[in-house]
Short mmCIF file of N, CA and C and ligand atoms in Angstrom, two decimals:
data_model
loop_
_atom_site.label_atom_id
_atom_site.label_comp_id
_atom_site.label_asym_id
_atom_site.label_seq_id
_atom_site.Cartn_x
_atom_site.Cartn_y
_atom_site.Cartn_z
N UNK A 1 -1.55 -221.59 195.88
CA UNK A 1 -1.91 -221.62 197.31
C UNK A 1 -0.75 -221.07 198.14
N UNK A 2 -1.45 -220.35 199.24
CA UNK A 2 -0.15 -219.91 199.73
C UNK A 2 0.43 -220.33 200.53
N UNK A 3 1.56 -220.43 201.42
CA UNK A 3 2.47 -221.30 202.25
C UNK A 3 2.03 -221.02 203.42
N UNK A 4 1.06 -221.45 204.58
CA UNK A 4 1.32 -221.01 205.92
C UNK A 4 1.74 -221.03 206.90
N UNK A 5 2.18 -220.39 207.49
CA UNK A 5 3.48 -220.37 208.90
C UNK A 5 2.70 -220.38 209.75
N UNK A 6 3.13 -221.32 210.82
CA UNK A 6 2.47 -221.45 212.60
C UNK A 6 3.40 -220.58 213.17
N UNK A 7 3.10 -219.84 214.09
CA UNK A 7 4.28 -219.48 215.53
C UNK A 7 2.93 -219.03 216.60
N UNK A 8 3.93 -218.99 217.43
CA UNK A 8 3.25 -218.83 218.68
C UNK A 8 3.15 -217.28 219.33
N UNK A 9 2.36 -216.93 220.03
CA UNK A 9 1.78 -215.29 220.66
C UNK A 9 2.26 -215.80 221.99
N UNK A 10 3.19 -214.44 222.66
CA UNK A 10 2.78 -214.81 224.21
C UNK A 10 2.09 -212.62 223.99
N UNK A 11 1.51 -212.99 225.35
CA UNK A 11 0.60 -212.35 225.46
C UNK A 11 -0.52 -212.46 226.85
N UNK A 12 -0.31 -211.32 227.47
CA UNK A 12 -1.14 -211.02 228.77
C UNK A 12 -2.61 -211.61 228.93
N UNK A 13 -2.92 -212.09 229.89
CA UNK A 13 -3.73 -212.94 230.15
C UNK A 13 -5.07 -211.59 229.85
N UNK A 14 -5.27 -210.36 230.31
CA UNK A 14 -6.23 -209.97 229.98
C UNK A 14 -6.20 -209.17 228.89
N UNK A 15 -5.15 -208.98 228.12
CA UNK A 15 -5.03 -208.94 226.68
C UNK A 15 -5.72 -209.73 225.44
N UNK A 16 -5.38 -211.43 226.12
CA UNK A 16 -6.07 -212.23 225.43
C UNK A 16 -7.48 -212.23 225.77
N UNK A 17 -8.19 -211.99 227.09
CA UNK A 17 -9.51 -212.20 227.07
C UNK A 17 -10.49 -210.95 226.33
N UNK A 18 -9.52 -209.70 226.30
CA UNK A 18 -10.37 -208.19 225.48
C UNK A 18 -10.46 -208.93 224.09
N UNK A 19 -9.21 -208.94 223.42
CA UNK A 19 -9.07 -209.46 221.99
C UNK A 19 -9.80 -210.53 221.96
N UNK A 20 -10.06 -211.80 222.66
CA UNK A 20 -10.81 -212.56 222.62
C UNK A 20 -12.94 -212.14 222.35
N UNK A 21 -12.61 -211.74 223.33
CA UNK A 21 -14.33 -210.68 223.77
C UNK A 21 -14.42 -209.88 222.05
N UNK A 22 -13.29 -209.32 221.62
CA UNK A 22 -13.63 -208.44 220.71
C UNK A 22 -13.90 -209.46 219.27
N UNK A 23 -12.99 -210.08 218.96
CA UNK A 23 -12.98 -210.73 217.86
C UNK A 23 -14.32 -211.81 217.83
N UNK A 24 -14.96 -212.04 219.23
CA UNK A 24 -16.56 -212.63 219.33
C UNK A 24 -17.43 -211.71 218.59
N UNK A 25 -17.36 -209.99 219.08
CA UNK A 25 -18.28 -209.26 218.64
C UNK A 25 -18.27 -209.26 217.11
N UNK A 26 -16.86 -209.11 216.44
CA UNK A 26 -16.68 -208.75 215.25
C UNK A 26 -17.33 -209.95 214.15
N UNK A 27 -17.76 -211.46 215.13
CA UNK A 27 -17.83 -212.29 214.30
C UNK A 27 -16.90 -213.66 214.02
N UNK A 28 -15.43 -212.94 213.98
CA UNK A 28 -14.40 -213.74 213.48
C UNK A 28 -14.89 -215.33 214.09
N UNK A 29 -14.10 -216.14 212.78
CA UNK A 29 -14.20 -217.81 213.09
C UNK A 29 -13.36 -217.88 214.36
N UNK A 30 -12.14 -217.47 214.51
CA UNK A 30 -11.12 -217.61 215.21
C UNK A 30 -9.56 -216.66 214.96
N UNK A 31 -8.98 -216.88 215.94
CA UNK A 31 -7.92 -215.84 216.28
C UNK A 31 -7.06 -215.63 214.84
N UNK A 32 -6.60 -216.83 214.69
CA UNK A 32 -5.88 -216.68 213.73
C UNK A 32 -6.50 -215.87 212.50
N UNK A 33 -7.68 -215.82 212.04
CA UNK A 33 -8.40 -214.69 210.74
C UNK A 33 -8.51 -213.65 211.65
N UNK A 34 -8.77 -213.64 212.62
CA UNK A 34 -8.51 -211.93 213.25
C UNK A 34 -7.08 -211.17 213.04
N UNK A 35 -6.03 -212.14 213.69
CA UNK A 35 -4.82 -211.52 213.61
C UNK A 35 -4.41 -210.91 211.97
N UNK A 36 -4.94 -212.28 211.98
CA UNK A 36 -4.46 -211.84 209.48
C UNK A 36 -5.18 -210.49 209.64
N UNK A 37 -6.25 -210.43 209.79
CA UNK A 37 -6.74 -208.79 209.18
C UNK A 37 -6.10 -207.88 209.93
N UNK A 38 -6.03 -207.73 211.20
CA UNK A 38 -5.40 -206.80 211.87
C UNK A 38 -3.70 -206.09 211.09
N UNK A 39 -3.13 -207.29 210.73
CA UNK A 39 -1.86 -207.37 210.13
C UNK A 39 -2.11 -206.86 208.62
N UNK A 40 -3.15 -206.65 208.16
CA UNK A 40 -3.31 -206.52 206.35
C UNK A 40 -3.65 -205.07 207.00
N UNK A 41 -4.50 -204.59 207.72
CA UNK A 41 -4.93 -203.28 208.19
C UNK A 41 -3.55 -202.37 208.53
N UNK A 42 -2.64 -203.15 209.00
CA UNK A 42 -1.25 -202.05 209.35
C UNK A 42 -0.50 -202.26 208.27
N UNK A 43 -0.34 -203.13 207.61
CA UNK A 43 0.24 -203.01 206.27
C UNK A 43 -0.03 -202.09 205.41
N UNK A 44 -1.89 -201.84 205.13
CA UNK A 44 -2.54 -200.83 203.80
C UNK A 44 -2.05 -199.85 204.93
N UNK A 45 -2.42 -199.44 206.14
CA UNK A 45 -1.29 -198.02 206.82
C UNK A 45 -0.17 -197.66 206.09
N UNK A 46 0.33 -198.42 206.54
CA UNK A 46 1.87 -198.34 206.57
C UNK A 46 2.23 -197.69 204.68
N UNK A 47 1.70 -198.50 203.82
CA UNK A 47 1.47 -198.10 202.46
C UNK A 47 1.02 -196.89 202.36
N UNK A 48 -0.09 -196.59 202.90
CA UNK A 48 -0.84 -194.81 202.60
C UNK A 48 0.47 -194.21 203.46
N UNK A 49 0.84 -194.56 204.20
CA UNK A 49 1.94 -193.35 205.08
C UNK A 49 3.34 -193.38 204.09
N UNK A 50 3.71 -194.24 203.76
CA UNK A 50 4.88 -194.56 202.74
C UNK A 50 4.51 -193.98 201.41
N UNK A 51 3.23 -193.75 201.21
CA UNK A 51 3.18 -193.37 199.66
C UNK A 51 3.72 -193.32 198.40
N UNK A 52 4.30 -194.58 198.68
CA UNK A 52 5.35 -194.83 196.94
C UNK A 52 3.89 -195.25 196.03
N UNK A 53 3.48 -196.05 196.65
CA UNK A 53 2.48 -196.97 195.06
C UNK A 53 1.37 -196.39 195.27
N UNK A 54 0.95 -196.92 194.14
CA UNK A 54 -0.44 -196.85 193.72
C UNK A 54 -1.03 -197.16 194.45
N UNK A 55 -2.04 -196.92 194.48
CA UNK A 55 -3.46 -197.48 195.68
C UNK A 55 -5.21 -197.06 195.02
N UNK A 56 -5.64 -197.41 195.93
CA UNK A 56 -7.09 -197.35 195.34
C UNK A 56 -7.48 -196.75 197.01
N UNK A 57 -8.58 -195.99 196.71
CA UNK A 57 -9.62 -195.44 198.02
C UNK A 57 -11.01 -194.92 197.67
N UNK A 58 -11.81 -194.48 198.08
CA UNK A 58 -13.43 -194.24 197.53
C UNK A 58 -13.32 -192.89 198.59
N UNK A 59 -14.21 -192.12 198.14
CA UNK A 59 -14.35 -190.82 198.45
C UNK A 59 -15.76 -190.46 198.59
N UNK A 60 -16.49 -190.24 199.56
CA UNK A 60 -18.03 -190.41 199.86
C UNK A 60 -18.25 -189.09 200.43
N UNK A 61 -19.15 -188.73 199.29
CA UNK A 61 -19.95 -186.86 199.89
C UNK A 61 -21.33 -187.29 199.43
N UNK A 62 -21.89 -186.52 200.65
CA UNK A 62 -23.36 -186.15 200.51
C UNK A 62 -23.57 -184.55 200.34
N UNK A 63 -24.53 -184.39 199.38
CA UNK A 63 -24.72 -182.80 198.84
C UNK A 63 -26.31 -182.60 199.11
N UNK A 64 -26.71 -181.36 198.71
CA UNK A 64 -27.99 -180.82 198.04
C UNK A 64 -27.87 -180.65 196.51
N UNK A 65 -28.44 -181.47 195.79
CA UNK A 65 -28.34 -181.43 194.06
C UNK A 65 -28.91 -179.97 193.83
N UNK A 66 -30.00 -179.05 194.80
CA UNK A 66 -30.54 -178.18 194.54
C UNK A 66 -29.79 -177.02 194.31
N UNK A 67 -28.61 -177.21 195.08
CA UNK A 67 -27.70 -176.08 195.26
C UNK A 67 -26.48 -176.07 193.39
N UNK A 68 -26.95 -175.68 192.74
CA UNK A 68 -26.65 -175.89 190.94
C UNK A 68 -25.20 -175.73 191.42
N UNK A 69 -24.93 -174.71 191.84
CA UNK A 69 -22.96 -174.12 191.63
C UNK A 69 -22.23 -175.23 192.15
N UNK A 70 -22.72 -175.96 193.40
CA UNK A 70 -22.41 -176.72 194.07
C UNK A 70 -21.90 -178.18 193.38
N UNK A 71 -23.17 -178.56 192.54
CA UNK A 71 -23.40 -179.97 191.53
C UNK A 71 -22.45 -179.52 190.34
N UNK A 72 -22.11 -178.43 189.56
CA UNK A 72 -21.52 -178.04 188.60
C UNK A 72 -19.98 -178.61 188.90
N UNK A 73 -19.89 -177.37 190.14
CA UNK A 73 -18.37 -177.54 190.62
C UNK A 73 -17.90 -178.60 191.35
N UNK A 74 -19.07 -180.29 191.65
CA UNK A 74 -18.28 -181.21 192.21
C UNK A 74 -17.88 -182.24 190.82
N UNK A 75 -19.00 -181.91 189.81
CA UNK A 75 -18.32 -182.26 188.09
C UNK A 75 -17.53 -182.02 187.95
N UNK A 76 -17.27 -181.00 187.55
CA UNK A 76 -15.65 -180.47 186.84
C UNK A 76 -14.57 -180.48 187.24
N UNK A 77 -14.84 -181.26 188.93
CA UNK A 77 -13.64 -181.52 189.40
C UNK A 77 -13.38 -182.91 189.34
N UNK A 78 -14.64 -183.61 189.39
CA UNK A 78 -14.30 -185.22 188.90
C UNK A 78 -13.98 -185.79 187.05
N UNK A 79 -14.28 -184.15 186.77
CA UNK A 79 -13.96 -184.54 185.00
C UNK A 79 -12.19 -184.19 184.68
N UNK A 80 -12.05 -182.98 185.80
CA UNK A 80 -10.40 -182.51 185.88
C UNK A 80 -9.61 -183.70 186.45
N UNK A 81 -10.07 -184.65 187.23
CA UNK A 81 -9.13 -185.65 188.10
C UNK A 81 -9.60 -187.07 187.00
N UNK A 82 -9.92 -186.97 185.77
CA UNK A 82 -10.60 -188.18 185.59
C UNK A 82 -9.63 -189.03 184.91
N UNK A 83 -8.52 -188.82 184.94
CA UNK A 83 -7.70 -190.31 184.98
C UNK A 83 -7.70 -191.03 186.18
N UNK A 84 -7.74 -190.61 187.16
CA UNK A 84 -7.89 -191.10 188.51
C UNK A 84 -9.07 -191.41 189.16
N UNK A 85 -9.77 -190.84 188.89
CA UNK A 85 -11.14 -191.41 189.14
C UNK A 85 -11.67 -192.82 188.32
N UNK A 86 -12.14 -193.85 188.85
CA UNK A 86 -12.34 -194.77 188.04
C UNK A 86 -13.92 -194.93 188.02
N UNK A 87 -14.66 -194.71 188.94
CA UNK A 87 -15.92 -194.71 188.47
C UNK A 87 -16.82 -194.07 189.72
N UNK A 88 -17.84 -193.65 189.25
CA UNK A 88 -18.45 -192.49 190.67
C UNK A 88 -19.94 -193.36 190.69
N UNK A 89 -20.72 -193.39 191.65
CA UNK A 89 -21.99 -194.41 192.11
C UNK A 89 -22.28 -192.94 192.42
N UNK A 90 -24.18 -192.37 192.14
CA UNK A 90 -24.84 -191.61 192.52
C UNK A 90 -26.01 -192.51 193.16
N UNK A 91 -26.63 -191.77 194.34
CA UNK A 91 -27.33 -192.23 194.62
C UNK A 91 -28.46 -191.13 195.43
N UNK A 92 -29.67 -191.13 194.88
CA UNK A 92 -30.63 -189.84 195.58
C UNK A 92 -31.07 -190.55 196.72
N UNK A 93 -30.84 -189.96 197.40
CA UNK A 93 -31.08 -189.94 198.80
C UNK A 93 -32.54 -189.98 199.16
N UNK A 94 -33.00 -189.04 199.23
CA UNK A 94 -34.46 -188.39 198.79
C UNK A 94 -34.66 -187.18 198.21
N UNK A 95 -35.61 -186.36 198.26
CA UNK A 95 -36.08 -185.40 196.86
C UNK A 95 -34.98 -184.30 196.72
N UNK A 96 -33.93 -183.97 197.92
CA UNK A 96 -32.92 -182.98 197.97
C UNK A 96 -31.45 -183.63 197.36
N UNK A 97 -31.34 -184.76 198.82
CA UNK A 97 -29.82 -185.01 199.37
C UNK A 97 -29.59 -186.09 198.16
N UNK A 98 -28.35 -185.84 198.16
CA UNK A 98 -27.02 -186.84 196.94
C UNK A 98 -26.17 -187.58 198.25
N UNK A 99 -25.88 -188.97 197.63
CA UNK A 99 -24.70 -189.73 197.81
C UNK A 99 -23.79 -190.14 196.86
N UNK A 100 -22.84 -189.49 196.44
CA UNK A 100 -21.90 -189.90 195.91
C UNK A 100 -20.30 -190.81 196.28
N UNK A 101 -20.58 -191.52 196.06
CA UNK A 101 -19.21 -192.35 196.12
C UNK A 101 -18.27 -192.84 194.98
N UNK A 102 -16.97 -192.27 194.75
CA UNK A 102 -16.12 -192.18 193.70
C UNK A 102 -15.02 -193.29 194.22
N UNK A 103 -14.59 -194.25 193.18
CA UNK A 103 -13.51 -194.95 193.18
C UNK A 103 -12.18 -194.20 193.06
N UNK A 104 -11.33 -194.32 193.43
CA UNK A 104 -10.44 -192.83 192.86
C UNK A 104 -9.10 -193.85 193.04
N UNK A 105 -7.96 -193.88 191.78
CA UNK A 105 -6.78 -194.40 192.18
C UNK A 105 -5.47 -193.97 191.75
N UNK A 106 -4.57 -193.98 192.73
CA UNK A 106 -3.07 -193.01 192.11
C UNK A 106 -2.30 -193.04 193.26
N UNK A 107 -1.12 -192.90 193.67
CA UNK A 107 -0.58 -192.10 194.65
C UNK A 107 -1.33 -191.53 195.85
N UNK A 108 -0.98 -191.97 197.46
CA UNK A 108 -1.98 -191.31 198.16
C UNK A 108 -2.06 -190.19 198.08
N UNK A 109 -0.99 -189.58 197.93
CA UNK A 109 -0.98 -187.86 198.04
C UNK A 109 -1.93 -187.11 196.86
N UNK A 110 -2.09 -187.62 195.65
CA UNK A 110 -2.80 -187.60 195.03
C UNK A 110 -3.84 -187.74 195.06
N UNK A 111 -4.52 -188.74 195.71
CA UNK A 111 -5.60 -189.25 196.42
C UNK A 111 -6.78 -188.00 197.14
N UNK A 112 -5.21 -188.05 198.31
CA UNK A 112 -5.72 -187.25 199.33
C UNK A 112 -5.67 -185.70 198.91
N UNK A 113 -5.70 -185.02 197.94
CA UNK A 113 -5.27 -183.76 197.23
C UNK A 113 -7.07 -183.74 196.48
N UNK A 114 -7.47 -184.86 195.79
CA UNK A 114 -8.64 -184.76 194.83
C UNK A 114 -9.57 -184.66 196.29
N UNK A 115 -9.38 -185.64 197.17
CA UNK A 115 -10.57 -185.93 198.45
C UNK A 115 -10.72 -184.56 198.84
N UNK A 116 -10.00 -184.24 199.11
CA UNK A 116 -9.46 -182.45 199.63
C UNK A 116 -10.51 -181.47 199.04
N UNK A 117 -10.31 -181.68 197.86
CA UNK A 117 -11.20 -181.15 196.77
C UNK A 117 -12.60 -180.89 196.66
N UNK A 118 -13.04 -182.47 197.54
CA UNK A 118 -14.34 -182.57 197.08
C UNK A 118 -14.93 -181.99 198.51
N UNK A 119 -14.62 -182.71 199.48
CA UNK A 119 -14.92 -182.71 200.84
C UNK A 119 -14.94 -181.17 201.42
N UNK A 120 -14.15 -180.33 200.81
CA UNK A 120 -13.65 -178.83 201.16
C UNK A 120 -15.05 -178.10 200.28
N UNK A 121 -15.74 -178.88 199.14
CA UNK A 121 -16.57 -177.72 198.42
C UNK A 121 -17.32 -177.19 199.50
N UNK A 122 -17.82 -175.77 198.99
CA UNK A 122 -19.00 -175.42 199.84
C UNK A 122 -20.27 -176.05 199.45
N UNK A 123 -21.02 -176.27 200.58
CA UNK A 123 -22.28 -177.21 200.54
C UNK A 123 -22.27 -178.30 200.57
N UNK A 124 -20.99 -179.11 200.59
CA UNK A 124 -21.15 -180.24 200.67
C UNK A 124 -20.97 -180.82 202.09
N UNK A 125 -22.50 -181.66 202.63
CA UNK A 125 -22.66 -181.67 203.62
C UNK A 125 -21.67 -182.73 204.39
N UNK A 126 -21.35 -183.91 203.85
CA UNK A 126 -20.36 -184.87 204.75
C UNK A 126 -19.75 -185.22 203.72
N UNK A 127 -18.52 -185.58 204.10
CA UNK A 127 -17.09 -186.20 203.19
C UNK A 127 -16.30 -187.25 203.88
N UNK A 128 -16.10 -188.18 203.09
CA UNK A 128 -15.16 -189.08 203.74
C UNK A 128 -14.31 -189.91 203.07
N UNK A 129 -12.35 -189.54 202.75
CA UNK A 129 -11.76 -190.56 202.63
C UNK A 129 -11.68 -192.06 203.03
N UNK A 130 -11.66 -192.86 202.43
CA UNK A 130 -11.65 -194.28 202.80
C UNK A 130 -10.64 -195.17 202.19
N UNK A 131 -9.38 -194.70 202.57
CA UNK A 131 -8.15 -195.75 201.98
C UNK A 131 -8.62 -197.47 201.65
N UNK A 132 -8.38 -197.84 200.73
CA UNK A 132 -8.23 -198.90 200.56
C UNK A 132 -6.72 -199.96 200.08
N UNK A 133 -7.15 -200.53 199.13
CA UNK A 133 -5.55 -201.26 199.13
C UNK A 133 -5.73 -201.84 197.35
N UNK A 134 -4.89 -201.95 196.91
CA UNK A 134 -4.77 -202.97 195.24
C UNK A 134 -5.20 -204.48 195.83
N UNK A 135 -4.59 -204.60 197.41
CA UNK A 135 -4.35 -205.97 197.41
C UNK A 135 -3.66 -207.01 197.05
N UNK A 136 -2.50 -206.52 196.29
CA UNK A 136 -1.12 -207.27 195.89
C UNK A 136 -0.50 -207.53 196.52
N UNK A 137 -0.05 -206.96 197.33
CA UNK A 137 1.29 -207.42 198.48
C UNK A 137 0.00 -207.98 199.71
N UNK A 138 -1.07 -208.62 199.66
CA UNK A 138 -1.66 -208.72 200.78
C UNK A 138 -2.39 -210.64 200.43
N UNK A 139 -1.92 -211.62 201.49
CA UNK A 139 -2.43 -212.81 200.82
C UNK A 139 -3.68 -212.82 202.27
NI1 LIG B 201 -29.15 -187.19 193.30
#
């Protein structure tokens, strides 16, 4: 279990009522699980910008399966990166469009070099990096 620390926020009266207003919309129980995520969110930053470790992120393109050169060449690039790739989710869209979403983990720069890859093919209609985190340094 982990150890938790109290301290205190000062902080502008209509500072607290936005953040307040916002963390209603988002759901949160209360301030304190808002602030934790906010703080785990600049941390996994701070990590992708530092790029020493390892990390994990998912990589999401939508295609036309119809387009063959297209489906060939987003294979052989997930078979060329496939130590890093850890596992890819297909999903047909309907009778044309693909959703693919790939687990992908290594070095961001690495990361962001394969995403590059995919997101840049021709035909492929939307792409999107999505940093994530191991979650080790994060309680
Ligand atoms: Ni498909």
């Amino acid at each position: 279990m982990n150890d938790i620390v109290r301290f205190g926020i000062s902080l502008p009266k209509g500072l607290l009522r936005n953040f307040d207003r916002l963390i209603s919309i988002k759901g949160y129980a209360n301030r304190s699980e808002a602030i934790r995520d906010l703080l785990r969110e600049h941390l996994v930053e701070q990590e992708w910008e530092k790029g020493e470790k390892e990390t994990v992120a998912t990589i999401s393109i939508v295609y036309d399966h119809r387009k063959r050169e297209l489906a060939n060449t987003l294979i052989s690039l997930q078979h060329q990166h496939h130590p890093s790739i850890l596992s890819v989710l297909h999903t047909h869209l309907d009778e044309h469009n693909c959703l693919e979403v790939a687990v992908v983990k290594g070095k961001p720069k690495k990361i962001k070099k394969i995403a590059d890859k995919l997101i840049s093919t021709k035909g492929v209609k939307f792409g999107k990096l999505t940093p994530a985190t191991l979650g080790k340094d994060l309680n």
